[in-house]
Amino acid sequence: GCQLLVNFGNGKHNRILNIRQMSTALGIQRCIALPLWIALTGCDSTSSMRGRSKRKAFITWKKCGDEVTQTMVELMQHPFMILRLDSVQFNILETFFVAVYGGGAENINDQRQKIFCHRNSNPELIPPTQNALFHHCQRALYQASVWVSANHSEMKAPDPLEFGWKKLEKRLVPLWMSIPEVSNVCRELI
């Protein structure tokens, strides 16, 4: 059979990667899910998880079991699927992010509270709100869907404004959240 080798790095950090060996080690399901995992954990067009490395995210993914991988596979087999905040798919992706940020909570908002109250961590390292995570997952799904559809002669990509983006002048920028900022809500309480 054909071998696909990739020359990676330079100088004394140069490595030759055997793609067949890597794909065999990952398994078919994770290979199908990989574009979404890459977009979810940060790429050129989606934000990364501050304070959480891709290595930690990958180790967590391997520990999460089949449900997370199967959900990513489903989303990659149906590119540009509309993700809703109350969907099973988003709920499962949310459990992955809870695990990446330490686990032990029902949802990402509870995980934020747990980290903030018990670990007294740097606020910059606290996970996003559920609303912000939802929009991040939408953007990641859109990006991964573009990648897996790139082999089609004519891609029918939907409007990115339905996938966690907004227009600012003539540019697309991330929609970070669609709920009021806490500073605005707190002002109303005073």
Coordinates of N, CA and C in Angstrom, one line a residue:
G1 N 0.8 -1.2 0.0 CA 0.0 0.0 0.0 C 0.8 1.3 0.0
C2 N 0.2 2.3 -0.2 CA 0.8 3.6 -0.3 C 1.1 4.2 1.1
Q3 N 2.2 4.8 1.3 CA 2.6 5.4 2.5 C 2.5 6.9 2.4
L4 N 1.9 7.6 3.4 CA 1.9 9.0 3.4 C 2.7 9.5 4.6
L5 N 3.8 10.2 4.3 CA 4.7 10.7 5.3 C 4.7 12.2 5.3
V6 N 4.7 12.8 6.4 CA 4.7 14.3 6.5 C 6.0 14.7 7.3
N7 N 6.7 15.6 6.6 CA 7.9 16.2 7.3 C 7.5 17.3 8.1
F8 N 7.7 17.2 9.4 CA 7.2 18.2 10.4 C 8.4 18.8 11.2
G9 N 8.4 20.1 11.4 CA 9.4 20.8 12.1 C 10.6 21.1 11.3
N10 N 11.7 21.6 12.0 CA 12.9 21.9 11.3 C 14.1 21.7 12.2
G11 N 15.3 21.7 11.6 CA 16.5 21.5 12.4 C 16.5 20.2 13.2
K12 N 17.0 20.3 14.4 CA 17.0 19.1 15.3 C 15.6 18.8 15.8
H13 N 14.6 19.6 15.5 CA 13.2 19.3 15.9 C 12.4 18.7 14.8
N14 N 13.1 18.3 13.7 CA 12.5 17.8 12.5 C 12.0 16.3 12.8
R15 N 10.8 16.0 12.4 CA 10.3 14.7 12.5 C 9.6 14.3 11.3
I16 N 9.5 13.0 11.0 CA 8.8 12.5 9.8 C 7.6 11.7 10.5
L17 N 6.4 12.1 10.1 CA 5.2 11.5 10.7 C 4.6 10.5 9.7
N18 N 4.3 9.3 10.1 CA 3.6 8.3 9.3 C 2.1 8.4 9.5
I19 N 1.4 9.0 8.5 CA 0.0 9.2 8.7 C -0.8 8.0 8.8
R20 N -0.4 6.9 8.1 CA -1.2 5.6 8.3 C -1.1 5.1 9.7
Q21 N 0.1 5.1 10.3 CA 0.3 4.7 11.7 C -0.6 5.5 12.6
M22 N -0.6 6.8 12.4 CA -1.3 7.7 13.2 C -2.8 7.5 13.1
S23 N -3.3 7.3 11.9 CA -4.8 7.0 11.7 C -5.2 5.7 12.3
T24 N -4.3 4.7 12.2 CA -4.6 3.4 12.7 C -4.7 3.5 14.3
A25 N -3.7 4.2 14.9 CA -3.7 4.4 16.3 C -5.0 5.2 16.8
L26 N -5.4 6.1 16.0 CA -6.6 6.9 16.4 C -7.9 6.1 16.2
G27 N -8.0 5.3 15.2 CA -9.2 4.5 14.9 C -10.1 5.3 13.9
I28 N -10.9 4.6 13.2 CA -11.7 5.3 12.2 C -12.6 6.4 12.8
Q29 N -13.3 6.1 13.9 CA -14.2 7.0 14.4 C -13.6 8.3 14.8
R30 N -12.4 8.2 15.5 CA -11.7 9.5 15.9 C -11.2 10.2 14.7
C31 N -10.8 9.5 13.7 CA -10.3 10.2 12.4 C -11.5 11.0 11.8
I32 N -12.7 10.4 11.8 CA -13.8 11.2 11.3 C -14.1 12.4 12.1
A33 N -14.0 12.2 13.5 CA -14.3 13.3 14.4 C -13.2 14.3 14.5
L34 N -12.0 14.0 14.1 CA -10.9 14.9 14.3 C -11.0 16.3 13.8
P35 N -11.6 16.6 12.6 CA -11.7 18.0 12.2 C -12.5 18.8 13.2
L36 N -13.6 18.2 13.8 CA -14.4 19.0 14.8 C -13.6 19.1 16.1
W37 N -12.9 18.1 16.5 CA -12.0 18.2 17.7 C -11.0 19.3 17.5
I38 N -10.4 19.4 16.4 CA -9.4 20.5 16.1 C -10.0 21.8 16.2
A39 N -11.2 22.0 15.6 CA -11.8 23.3 15.6 C -12.3 23.6 17.0
L40 N -12.8 22.6 17.8 CA -13.3 22.9 19.1 C -12.2 23.3 20.1
T41 N -11.0 22.7 19.9 CA -9.9 23.0 20.8 C -9.0 24.2 20.3
G42 N -9.4 24.8 19.2 CA -8.7 26.0 18.7 C -7.9 25.8 17.4
C43 N -8.2 26.7 16.5 CA -7.5 26.7 15.2 C -7.5 28.2 14.8
D44 N -7.1 28.4 13.5 CA -7.0 29.8 13.0 C -8.3 30.6 13.1
S45 N -9.4 29.9 13.0 CA -10.7 30.7 13.0 C -11.5 30.5 14.2
T46 N -11.1 29.7 15.2 CA -11.8 29.5 16.4 C -10.9 29.7 17.6
S47 N -11.4 30.1 18.7 CA -10.5 30.4 19.9 C -10.1 29.1 20.6
S48 N -9.0 29.1 21.3 CA -8.6 28.0 22.0 C -9.1 28.1 23.5
M49 N -8.8 27.0 24.2 CA -9.2 27.0 25.6 C -8.0 27.5 26.4
R50 N -8.2 28.7 26.9 CA -7.1 29.3 27.6 C -6.7 28.5 28.8
G51 N -5.4 28.2 28.9 CA -4.9 27.5 30.1 C -5.1 26.0 29.9
R52 N -5.6 25.5 28.8 CA -5.8 24.1 28.6 C -5.2 23.8 27.2
S53 N -4.2 22.9 27.2 CA -3.5 22.5 26.0 C -4.3 21.5 25.2
K54 N -3.9 21.4 23.9 CA -4.5 20.4 23.1 C -4.1 19.0 23.6
R55 N -3.0 18.9 24.2 CA -2.6 17.6 24.7 C -3.5 17.2 25.8
K56 N -3.8 18.1 26.8 CA -4.8 17.8 27.8 C -6.2 17.5 27.3
A57 N -6.6 18.3 26.3 CA -7.9 18.1 25.6 C -7.9 16.7 24.9
F58 N -6.8 16.3 24.3 CA -6.8 15.0 23.7 C -6.9 13.8 24.7
I59 N -6.1 14.0 25.8 CA -6.1 12.9 26.8 C -7.5 12.8 27.4
T60 N -8.2 14.0 27.6 CA -9.5 14.0 28.1 C -10.5 13.3 27.1
W61 N -10.3 13.6 25.8 CA -11.2 13.0 24.8 C -11.1 11.5 24.8
K62 N -9.9 11.0 25.0 CA -9.7 9.6 25.0 C -10.4 9.0 26.3
K63 N -10.4 9.7 27.4 CA -11.0 9.2 28.6 C -12.5 9.4 28.6
C64 N -13.1 10.2 27.7 CA -14.5 10.5 27.8 C -15.4 9.4 27.3
G65 N -14.9 8.4 26.7 CA -15.7 7.3 26.2 C -16.3 7.6 24.8
D66 N -17.1 6.7 24.3 CA -17.5 6.7 22.9 C -18.6 7.8 22.7
E67 N -19.3 8.2 23.7 CA -20.5 9.1 23.4 C -20.0 10.5 22.8
V68 N -18.9 11.0 23.3 CA -18.4 12.3 22.8 C -17.9 12.1 21.3
T69 N -17.2 11.0 21.1 CA -16.7 10.7 19.8 C -17.8 10.5 18.8
Q70 N -18.8 9.7 19.2 CA -20.0 9.4 18.3 C -20.7 10.7 18.0
T71 N -20.8 11.6 18.9 CA -21.5 12.9 18.7 C -20.7 13.7 17.7
M72 N -19.4 13.7 17.8 CA -18.6 14.5 16.8 C -18.7 13.8 15.5
V73 N -18.7 12.5 15.4 CA -18.8 11.8 14.1 C -20.2 12.2 13.5
E74 N -21.2 12.1 14.3 CA -22.5 12.5 13.8 C -22.5 13.9 13.2
L75 N -21.9 14.8 13.9 CA -21.9 16.2 13.4 C -21.0 16.3 12.1
M76 N -20.0 15.5 12.0 CA -19.1 15.6 10.8 C -19.8 14.8 9.6
Q77 N -20.6 13.9 9.9 CA -21.3 13.2 8.8 C -22.5 14.0 8.3
H78 N -22.9 15.0 9.1 CA -24.0 15.9 8.6 C -23.5 17.3 8.7
P79 N -22.6 17.7 7.8 CA -22.0 19.0 7.9 C -23.0 20.1 8.0
F80 N -22.7 21.2 8.7 CA -23.6 22.4 8.9 C -24.9 22.1 9.6
M81 N -24.9 21.0 10.3 CA -26.1 20.7 11.2 C -26.3 21.8 12.1
I82 N -27.5 22.2 12.3 CA -27.8 23.3 13.2 C -27.8 22.8 14.6
L83 N -26.9 23.4 15.4 CA -26.8 23.1 16.8 C -27.6 24.0 17.7
R84 N -28.4 23.4 18.6 CA -29.2 24.2 19.5 C -28.7 24.1 20.9
L85 N -29.0 25.1 21.7 CA -28.5 25.1 23.1 C -29.1 23.9 23.9
D86 N -30.3 23.5 23.5 CA -31.0 22.4 24.2 C -30.9 21.1 23.5
S87 N -30.0 21.0 22.5 CA -29.8 19.7 21.7 C -29.0 18.7 22.5
V88 N -29.2 17.5 22.2 CA -28.4 16.4 22.8 C -27.0 16.5 22.4
Q89 N -26.7 16.9 21.1 CA -25.3 17.1 20.7 C -24.6 18.1 21.4
F90 N -25.2 19.3 21.7 CA -24.5 20.3 22.4 C -24.3 19.8 23.9
N91 N -25.3 19.2 24.5 CA -25.1 18.7 25.8 C -23.9 17.8 26.0
I92 N -23.7 16.9 25.0 CA -22.6 16.0 25.0 C -21.3 16.7 24.8
L93 N -21.2 17.7 23.9 CA -20.0 18.5 23.7 C -19.7 19.3 25.0
E94 N -20.7 19.7 25.7 CA -20.6 20.5 26.9 C -19.9 19.5 28.0
T95 N -20.3 18.3 28.1 CA -19.7 17.4 29.0 C -18.2 17.2 28.7
F96 N -17.9 17.2 27.5 CA -16.4 17.1 27.1 C -15.7 18.3 27.7
F97 N -16.3 19.5 27.5 CA -15.6 20.7 28.0 C -15.6 20.7 29.5
V98 N -16.6 20.3 30.2 CA -16.6 20.1 31.7 C -15.4 19.2 32.1
A99 N -15.2 18.1 31.4 CA -14.1 17.2 31.7 C -12.8 17.9 31.4
V100 N -12.6 18.6 30.4 CA -11.4 19.3 30.1 C -11.0 20.3 31.2
Y101 N -12.0 20.9 31.8 CA -11.8 21.9 32.9 C -11.8 21.2 34.2
G102 N -11.7 19.9 34.3 CA -11.5 19.3 35.6 C -12.6 18.3 36.0
G103 N -13.8 18.5 35.4 CA -14.9 17.5 35.7 C -15.5 17.7 37.1
G104 N -16.5 16.9 37.3 CA -17.2 16.8 38.6 C -18.4 17.7 38.7
A105 N -18.8 18.3 37.6 CA -20.0 19.2 37.6 C -21.0 18.8 36.5
E106 N -22.2 19.2 36.7 CA -23.3 18.8 35.8 C -23.2 19.5 34.4
N107 N -22.8 20.8 34.5 CA -22.7 21.6 33.2 C -21.6 22.6 33.4
I108 N -21.3 23.3 32.3 CA -20.1 24.2 32.3 C -20.3 25.3 33.3
N109 N -21.5 25.8 33.5 CA -21.8 26.9 34.4 C -21.4 26.4 35.8
D110 N -21.9 25.2 36.2 CA -21.5 24.7 37.5 C -20.0 24.5 37.6
Q111 N -19.4 24.1 36.5 CA -17.9 23.9 36.6 C -17.2 25.2 36.8
R112 N -17.7 26.3 36.2 CA -17.2 27.6 36.4 C -17.3 28.0 37.9
Q113 N -18.5 27.8 38.4 CA -18.7 28.1 39.9 C -17.7 27.3 40.7
K114 N -17.6 26.0 40.4 CA -16.8 25.1 41.2 C -15.3 25.6 41.2
I115 N -14.8 26.0 40.1 CA -13.4 26.4 40.0 C -13.3 27.8 40.7
F116 N -14.2 28.7 40.4 CA -14.1 30.0 41.0 C -14.2 30.0 42.6
C117 N -15.1 29.2 43.1 CA -15.3 29.2 44.5 C -14.3 28.3 45.3
H118 N -14.0 27.2 44.7 CA -13.1 26.3 45.5 C -11.7 26.3 45.2
R119 N -11.3 26.7 44.0 CA -9.9 26.8 43.7 C -9.4 28.2 43.7
N120 N -10.3 29.2 43.7 CA -9.9 30.6 43.7 C -8.9 30.8 42.6
S121 N -9.2 30.3 41.4 CA -8.3 30.4 40.3 C -8.2 31.8 39.7
N122 N -7.3 31.9 38.8 CA -7.2 33.1 38.0 C -8.4 33.2 37.1
P123 N -9.2 34.3 37.2 CA -10.4 34.4 36.4 C -10.3 34.1 34.9
E124 N -9.1 34.4 34.4 CA -8.9 34.2 33.0 C -8.8 32.7 32.6
L125 N -8.7 31.8 33.6 CA -8.6 30.4 33.3 C -9.9 29.7 33.6
I126 N -10.9 30.4 34.0 CA -12.2 29.8 34.2 C -12.9 29.5 32.9
P127 N -13.6 28.4 32.7 CA -14.2 28.1 31.5 C -15.2 29.1 31.0
P128 N -15.6 29.1 29.8 CA -16.6 30.1 29.3 C -18.0 29.7 29.9
T129 N -18.9 30.7 29.8 CA -20.3 30.4 30.2 C -20.9 29.4 29.2
Q130 N -22.0 28.8 29.6 CA -22.7 27.9 28.7 C -23.1 28.6 27.4
N131 N -23.5 29.9 27.5 CA -23.9 30.6 26.3 C -22.7 30.9 25.4
A132 N -21.6 31.3 26.0 CA -20.4 31.5 25.2 C -19.8 30.2 24.6
L133 N -19.9 29.1 25.4 CA -19.5 27.8 24.9 C -20.3 27.4 23.7
F134 N -21.6 27.6 23.8 CA -22.6 27.3 22.7 C -22.2 28.0 21.4
H135 N -21.9 29.3 21.5 CA -21.5 30.0 20.3 C -20.1 29.5 19.8
H136 N -19.2 29.2 20.7 CA -17.9 28.6 20.3 C -18.1 27.3 19.5
C137 N -19.0 26.4 20.1 CA -19.3 25.2 19.4 C -19.9 25.4 18.0
Q138 N -20.8 26.4 17.9 CA -21.4 26.7 16.6 C -20.3 27.1 15.6
R139 N -19.4 28.0 16.0 CA -18.3 28.4 15.1 C -17.4 27.2 14.7
A140 N -17.1 26.4 15.7 CA -16.2 25.2 15.5 C -16.9 24.3 14.5
L141 N -18.2 24.0 14.7 CA -18.9 23.2 13.8 C -18.9 23.7 12.4
Y142 N -19.1 25.0 12.3 CA -19.1 25.6 10.9 C -17.7 25.4 10.3
Q143 N -16.6 25.7 11.0 CA -15.3 25.6 10.4 C -15.0 24.1 10.0
A144 N -15.3 23.2 10.9 CA -15.1 21.8 10.6 C -15.9 21.3 9.5
S145 N -17.2 21.8 9.3 CA -18.0 21.5 8.2 C -17.5 22.0 6.9
V146 N -16.9 23.2 6.9 CA -16.2 23.7 5.7 C -15.1 22.7 5.3
W147 N -14.3 22.3 6.3 CA -13.1 21.4 6.0 C -13.6 20.1 5.4
V148 N -14.6 19.4 6.0 CA -15.1 18.1 5.6 C -15.9 18.2 4.3
S149 N -16.3 19.4 3.9 CA -17.0 19.6 2.6 C -16.1 20.2 1.5
A150 N -14.8 20.3 1.8 CA -13.9 21.0 0.9 C -13.7 20.1 -0.4
N151 N -14.0 18.9 -0.4 CA -13.8 18.0 -1.5 C -15.0 18.1 -2.5
H152 N -16.1 18.8 -2.2 CA -17.2 19.0 -3.1 C -16.9 20.1 -4.1
S153 N -17.3 19.9 -5.3 CA -17.1 20.9 -6.3 C -17.8 22.2 -6.0
E154 N -19.0 22.1 -5.4 CA -19.8 23.3 -5.0 C -20.3 23.1 -3.6
M155 N -19.7 23.9 -2.7 CA -20.1 23.8 -1.3 C -21.3 24.7 -1.0
K156 N -22.3 24.1 -0.4 CA -23.5 24.9 -0.1 C -23.5 25.2 1.4
A157 N -22.5 26.1 1.8 CA -22.4 26.5 3.2 C -23.5 27.5 3.5
P158 N -24.2 27.3 4.6 CA -25.2 28.2 5.1 C -24.6 29.6 5.6
D159 N -25.4 30.5 5.9 CA -25.0 31.8 6.4 C -24.2 31.6 7.7
P160 N -23.0 32.1 7.8 CA -22.2 31.9 9.1 C -22.9 32.7 10.2
L161 N -23.8 33.6 10.0 CA -24.5 34.3 11.0 C -25.4 33.4 11.9
E162 N -25.7 32.2 11.3 CA -26.4 31.2 12.0 C -25.5 30.3 12.9
F163 N -24.2 30.5 12.8 CA -23.3 29.6 13.5 C -22.3 30.4 14.4
G164 N -22.8 31.3 15.2 CA -21.9 32.0 16.2 C -21.1 33.1 15.6
W165 N -21.4 33.7 14.5 CA -20.7 34.8 13.9 C -21.7 36.0 13.8
K166 N -21.1 37.2 13.8 CA -22.0 38.4 13.6 C -21.2 39.3 12.6
K167 N -21.9 40.2 12.0 CA -21.3 41.1 11.1 C -21.0 42.4 11.8
L168 N -19.8 42.9 11.6 CA -19.3 44.2 12.2 C -18.7 44.9 11.0
E169 N -19.5 45.9 10.5 CA -19.2 46.6 9.3 C -19.2 45.6 8.2
K170 N -18.1 45.3 7.5 CA -18.1 44.3 6.4 C -17.3 43.0 6.8
R171 N -17.1 42.9 8.1 CA -16.3 41.7 8.5 C -17.2 40.8 9.4
L172 N -16.8 39.5 9.4 CA -17.4 38.6 10.3 C -16.5 38.5 11.6
V173 N -17.2 38.6 12.7 CA -16.5 38.5 14.0 C -17.2 37.6 14.9
P174 N -16.6 36.9 15.8 CA -17.3 36.0 16.7 C -18.4 36.7 17.5
L175 N -19.5 36.0 17.7 CA -20.5 36.4 18.6 C -20.2 35.7 19.9
W176 N -19.6 36.4 20.8 CA -19.1 35.8 22.0 C -20.2 35.3 23.0
M177 N -21.3 36.1 23.0 CA -22.4 35.6 23.8 C -23.7 36.4 23.4
S178 N -24.8 35.8 23.7 CA -26.1 36.4 23.3 C -27.0 36.6 24.5
I179 N -26.4 36.7 25.7 CA -27.1 37.1 26.9 C -26.4 38.4 27.4
P180 N -27.1 39.1 28.3 CA -26.6 40.4 28.8 C -25.3 40.1 29.6
E181 N -24.4 41.1 29.4 CA -23.1 41.0 30.2 C -23.5 41.2 31.7
V182 N -22.7 40.5 32.6 CA -23.0 40.6 34.0 C -22.9 42.0 34.5
S183 N -22.0 42.8 34.0 CA -21.9 44.2 34.5 C -23.2 45.0 34.2
N184 N -23.9 44.7 33.1 CA -25.1 45.4 32.8 C -26.3 44.9 33.7
V185 N -26.3 43.6 34.0 CA -27.3 43.0 34.8 C -27.1 43.5 36.3
C186 N -25.9 43.5 36.7 CA -25.6 43.9 38.1 C -26.0 45.4 38.3
R187 N -25.8 46.2 37.4 CA -26.2 47.6 37.5 C -27.7 47.8 37.8
E188 N -28.5 46.9 37.2 CA -29.9 46.9 37.4 C -30.3 46.6 38.9
L189 N -29.4 45.8 39.5 CA -29.7 45.4 40.9 C -29.4 46.4 41.9
I190 N -28.6 47.4 41.5 CA -28.2 48.5 42.5 C -29.2 49.6 42.6

